[in-house]
XYZ file of C-alpha atoms in Angstrom:
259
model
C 99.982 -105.351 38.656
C 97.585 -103.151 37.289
C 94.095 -102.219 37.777
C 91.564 -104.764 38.343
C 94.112 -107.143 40.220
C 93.579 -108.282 43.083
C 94.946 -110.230 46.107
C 97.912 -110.902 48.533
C 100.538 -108.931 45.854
C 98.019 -105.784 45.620
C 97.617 -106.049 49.317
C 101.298 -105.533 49.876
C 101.551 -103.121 47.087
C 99.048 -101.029 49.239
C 100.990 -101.473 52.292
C 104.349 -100.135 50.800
C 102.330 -97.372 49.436
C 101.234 -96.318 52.709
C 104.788 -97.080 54.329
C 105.982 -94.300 51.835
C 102.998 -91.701 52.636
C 100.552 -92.813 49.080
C 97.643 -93.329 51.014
C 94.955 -95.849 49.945
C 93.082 -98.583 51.519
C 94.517 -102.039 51.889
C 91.756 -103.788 50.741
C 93.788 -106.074 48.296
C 91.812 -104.805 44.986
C 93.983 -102.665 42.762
C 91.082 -100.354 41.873
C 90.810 -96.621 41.016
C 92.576 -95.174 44.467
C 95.813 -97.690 44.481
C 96.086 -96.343 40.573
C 95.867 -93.219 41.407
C 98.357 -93.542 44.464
C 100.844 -95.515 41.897
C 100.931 -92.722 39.753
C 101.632 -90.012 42.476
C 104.077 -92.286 43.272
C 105.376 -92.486 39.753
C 104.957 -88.630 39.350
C 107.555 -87.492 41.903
C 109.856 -89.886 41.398
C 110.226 -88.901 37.361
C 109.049 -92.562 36.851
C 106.670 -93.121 33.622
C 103.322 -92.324 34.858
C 101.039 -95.203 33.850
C 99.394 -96.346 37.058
C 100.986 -99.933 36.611
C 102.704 -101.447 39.426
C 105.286 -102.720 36.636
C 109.323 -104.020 38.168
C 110.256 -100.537 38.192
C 107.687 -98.891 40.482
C 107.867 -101.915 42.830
C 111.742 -101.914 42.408
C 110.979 -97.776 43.787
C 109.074 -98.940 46.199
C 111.949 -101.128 47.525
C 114.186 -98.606 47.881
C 116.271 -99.766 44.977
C 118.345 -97.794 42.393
C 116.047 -96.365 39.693
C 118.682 -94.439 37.876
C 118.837 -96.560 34.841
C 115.102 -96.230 34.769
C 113.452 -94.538 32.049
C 111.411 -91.359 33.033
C 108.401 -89.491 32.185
C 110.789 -86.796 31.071
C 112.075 -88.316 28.253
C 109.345 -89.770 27.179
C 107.978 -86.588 26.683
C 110.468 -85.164 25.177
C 110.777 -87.959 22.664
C 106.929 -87.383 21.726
C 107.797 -84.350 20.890
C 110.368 -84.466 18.639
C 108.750 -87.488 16.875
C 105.622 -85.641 16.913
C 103.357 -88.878 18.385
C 101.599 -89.494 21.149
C 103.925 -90.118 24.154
C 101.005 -93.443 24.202
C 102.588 -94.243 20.838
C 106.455 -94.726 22.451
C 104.752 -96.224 25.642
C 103.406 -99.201 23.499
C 106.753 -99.919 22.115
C 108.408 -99.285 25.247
C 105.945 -101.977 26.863
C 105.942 -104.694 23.848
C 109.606 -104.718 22.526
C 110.953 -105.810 26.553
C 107.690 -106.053 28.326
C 108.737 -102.917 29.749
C 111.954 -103.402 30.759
C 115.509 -102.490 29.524
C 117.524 -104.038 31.766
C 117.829 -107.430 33.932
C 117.621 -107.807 37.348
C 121.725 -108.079 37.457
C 121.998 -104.780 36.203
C 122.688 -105.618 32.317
C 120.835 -104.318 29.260
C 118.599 -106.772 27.668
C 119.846 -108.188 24.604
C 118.609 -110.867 21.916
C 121.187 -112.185 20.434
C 120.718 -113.143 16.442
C 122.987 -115.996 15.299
C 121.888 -115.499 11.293
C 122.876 -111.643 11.804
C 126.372 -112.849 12.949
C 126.464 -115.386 10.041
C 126.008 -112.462 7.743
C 128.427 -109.960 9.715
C 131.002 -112.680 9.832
C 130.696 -112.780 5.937
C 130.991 -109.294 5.430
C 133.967 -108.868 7.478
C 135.673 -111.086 5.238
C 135.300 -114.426 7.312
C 134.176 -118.015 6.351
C 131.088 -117.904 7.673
C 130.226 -121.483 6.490
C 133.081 -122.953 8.139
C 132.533 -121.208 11.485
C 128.612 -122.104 10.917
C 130.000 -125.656 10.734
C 132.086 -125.602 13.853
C 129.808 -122.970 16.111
C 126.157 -123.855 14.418
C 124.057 -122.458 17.696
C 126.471 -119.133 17.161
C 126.655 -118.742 13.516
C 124.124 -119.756 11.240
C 122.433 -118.612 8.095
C 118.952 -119.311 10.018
C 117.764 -117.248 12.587
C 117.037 -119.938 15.912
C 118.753 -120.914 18.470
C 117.367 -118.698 21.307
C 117.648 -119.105 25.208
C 116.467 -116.028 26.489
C 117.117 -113.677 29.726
C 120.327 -113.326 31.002
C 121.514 -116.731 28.795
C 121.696 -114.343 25.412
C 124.464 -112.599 27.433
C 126.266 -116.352 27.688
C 125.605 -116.467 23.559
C 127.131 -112.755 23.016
C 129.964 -113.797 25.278
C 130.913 -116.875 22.964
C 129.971 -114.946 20.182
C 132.882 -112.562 21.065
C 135.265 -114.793 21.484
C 134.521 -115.626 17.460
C 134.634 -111.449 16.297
C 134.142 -108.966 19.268
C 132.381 -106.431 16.972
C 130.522 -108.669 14.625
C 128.829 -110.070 17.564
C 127.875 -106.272 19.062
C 126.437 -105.831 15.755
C 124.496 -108.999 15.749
C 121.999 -108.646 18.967
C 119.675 -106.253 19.627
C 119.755 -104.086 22.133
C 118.428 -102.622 25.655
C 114.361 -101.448 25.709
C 113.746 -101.115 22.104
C 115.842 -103.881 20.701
C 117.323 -101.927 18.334
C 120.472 -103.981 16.273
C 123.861 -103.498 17.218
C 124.473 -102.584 13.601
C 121.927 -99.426 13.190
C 124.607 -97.939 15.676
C 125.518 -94.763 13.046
C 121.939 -95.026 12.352
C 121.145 -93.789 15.882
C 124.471 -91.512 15.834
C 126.753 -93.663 17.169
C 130.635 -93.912 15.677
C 131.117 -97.197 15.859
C 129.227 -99.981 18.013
C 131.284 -99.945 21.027
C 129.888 -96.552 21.661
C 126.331 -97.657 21.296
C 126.894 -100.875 23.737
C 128.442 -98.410 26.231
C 125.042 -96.461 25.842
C 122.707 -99.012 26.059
C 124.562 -99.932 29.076
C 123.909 -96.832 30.794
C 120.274 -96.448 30.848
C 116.734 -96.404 29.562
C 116.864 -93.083 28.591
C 120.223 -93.725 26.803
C 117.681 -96.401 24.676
C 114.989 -93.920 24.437
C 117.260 -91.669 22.601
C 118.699 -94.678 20.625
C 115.279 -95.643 19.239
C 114.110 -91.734 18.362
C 116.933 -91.120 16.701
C 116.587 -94.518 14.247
C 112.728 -93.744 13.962
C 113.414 -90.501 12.642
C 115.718 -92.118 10.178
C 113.599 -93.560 8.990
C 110.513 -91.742 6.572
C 107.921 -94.761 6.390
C 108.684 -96.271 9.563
C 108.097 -92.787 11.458
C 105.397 -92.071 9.191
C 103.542 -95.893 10.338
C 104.161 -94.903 13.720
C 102.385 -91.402 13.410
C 99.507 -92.539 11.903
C 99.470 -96.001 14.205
C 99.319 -98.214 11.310
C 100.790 -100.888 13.421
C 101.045 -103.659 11.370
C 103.227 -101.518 8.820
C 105.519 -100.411 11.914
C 105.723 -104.151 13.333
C 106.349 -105.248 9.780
C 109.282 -102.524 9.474
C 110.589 -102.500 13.085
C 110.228 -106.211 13.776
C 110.521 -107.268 9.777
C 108.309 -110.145 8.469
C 108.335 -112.516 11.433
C 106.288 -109.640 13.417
C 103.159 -111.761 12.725
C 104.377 -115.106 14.720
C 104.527 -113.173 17.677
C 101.495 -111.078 16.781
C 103.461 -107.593 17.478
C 100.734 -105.423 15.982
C 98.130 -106.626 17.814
C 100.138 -106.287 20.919
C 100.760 -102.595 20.016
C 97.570 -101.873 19.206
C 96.212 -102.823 22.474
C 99.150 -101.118 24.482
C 98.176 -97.824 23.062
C 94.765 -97.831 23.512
C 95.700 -98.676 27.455
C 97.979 -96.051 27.699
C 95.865 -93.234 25.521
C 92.644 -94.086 27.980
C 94.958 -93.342 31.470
């Protein structure tokens, strides 16, 4: 929920707000008090502070465990040592996951990339034709074969079963959906060590994605000047366009640069 929402959900929104000591009127339109209230709220609890009553505020609001959660903090802190806008990381923060790095059931989210693994397989020294043949949704030489959510875990798991760390390399991982294989890329030994990060927290991905941005000369130097069609094009590669990533960023920073 976000500003100019309204009904029942902003109504209860309201109410928690108030249960918790946020006061603003529980009039069930998510105008410029309940913003401002969401981002106190955000404030002291190191959330992001974007006025948007996204999973993770509401999951605060609940009570829940926010320690996986990534914080204003770090965002911050990344800013400054890419030398962007911290609007600039919020728009990829919000497009790669819609703004979320983990799943309800506690596990980062992945995508898992069955033409990566056909690759890997092949560079490990397997036959990656004749496991293509006998696993085609797991290993194949076109990209495909997506189920989404928590059902790219059941993928990875099969996946596993074929070549534990050619599958690691072959999804993409946590908030930013960085590959499994940029792991030394974001100063990682080996990819076990990067899955055991990107299973700790958001932060843990923040770092992740700073560290392969900065790696990287044109794609840092797309992001600083918010070319975003060059940074889609370099983060997402060629396919950005079908799911119109640019655009998407485009409009997610000018959101979070006007708050």
């Amino acid at each position: 929920m976000q500003q100019g929402d309204t009904g029942a959900a902003v109504r209860d929104l309201q109410y928690r707000l108030n249960q918790r000591g946020y006061t603003t009127t529980q009039d069930g339109w998510y105008g410029d008090a309940t913003a401002a209230a969401v981002r106190r709220f955000q404030a002291d609890l190191g959330l992001v502070v974007d006025g948007i009553a996204g999973p993770r505020t509401l999951a605060a609001l609940r009570g829940d465990d926010t320690s996986k959660l990534l914080t204003q903090t770090a965002l911050d802190t990344a800013a400054a040592r890419l030398d962007v806008p911290v609007a600039s990381i919020m728009a990829v923060s919000e497009v790669e996951t819609a703004g979320a790095g983990f799943l309800s059931d506690g596990r980062p989210v992945i995508l898992y990339e069955r033409h990566i693994m056909y690759r890997e397989l092949a560079q490990a020294g397997h036959d990656a034709d004749a496991l293509a043949g006998r696993y085609p949704d797991l290993v194949n030489p076109k990209r495909g074969g997506y189920m989404g959510g928590a059902s790219e875990h059941f993928r990875l798991q099969h996946a596993r079963a074929i070549d534990f760390d050619c599958a690691l390399r072959s999804a993409s991982w946590g908030r930013y959906q960085i590959m499994g294989f940029h792991h030394a890329t974001c100063g990682y030994d080996d990819v076990i060590d990067f899955v055991t990060a990107m299973d700790a927290s958001e932060c843990a991905h923040l770092e992740a994605f700073v560290a392969f941005i900065a790696a990287d000369e044109g794609l840092l130097r797309a992001l600083k000047a918010r070319k975003w069609a060059d940074f889609a094009k370099r983060y997402n590669g060629p396919s950005y366009k079908d799911n119109h990533y640019d655009v998407r960023l485009a409009l997610a920073y000018e959101r979070h640069s006007s708050q």
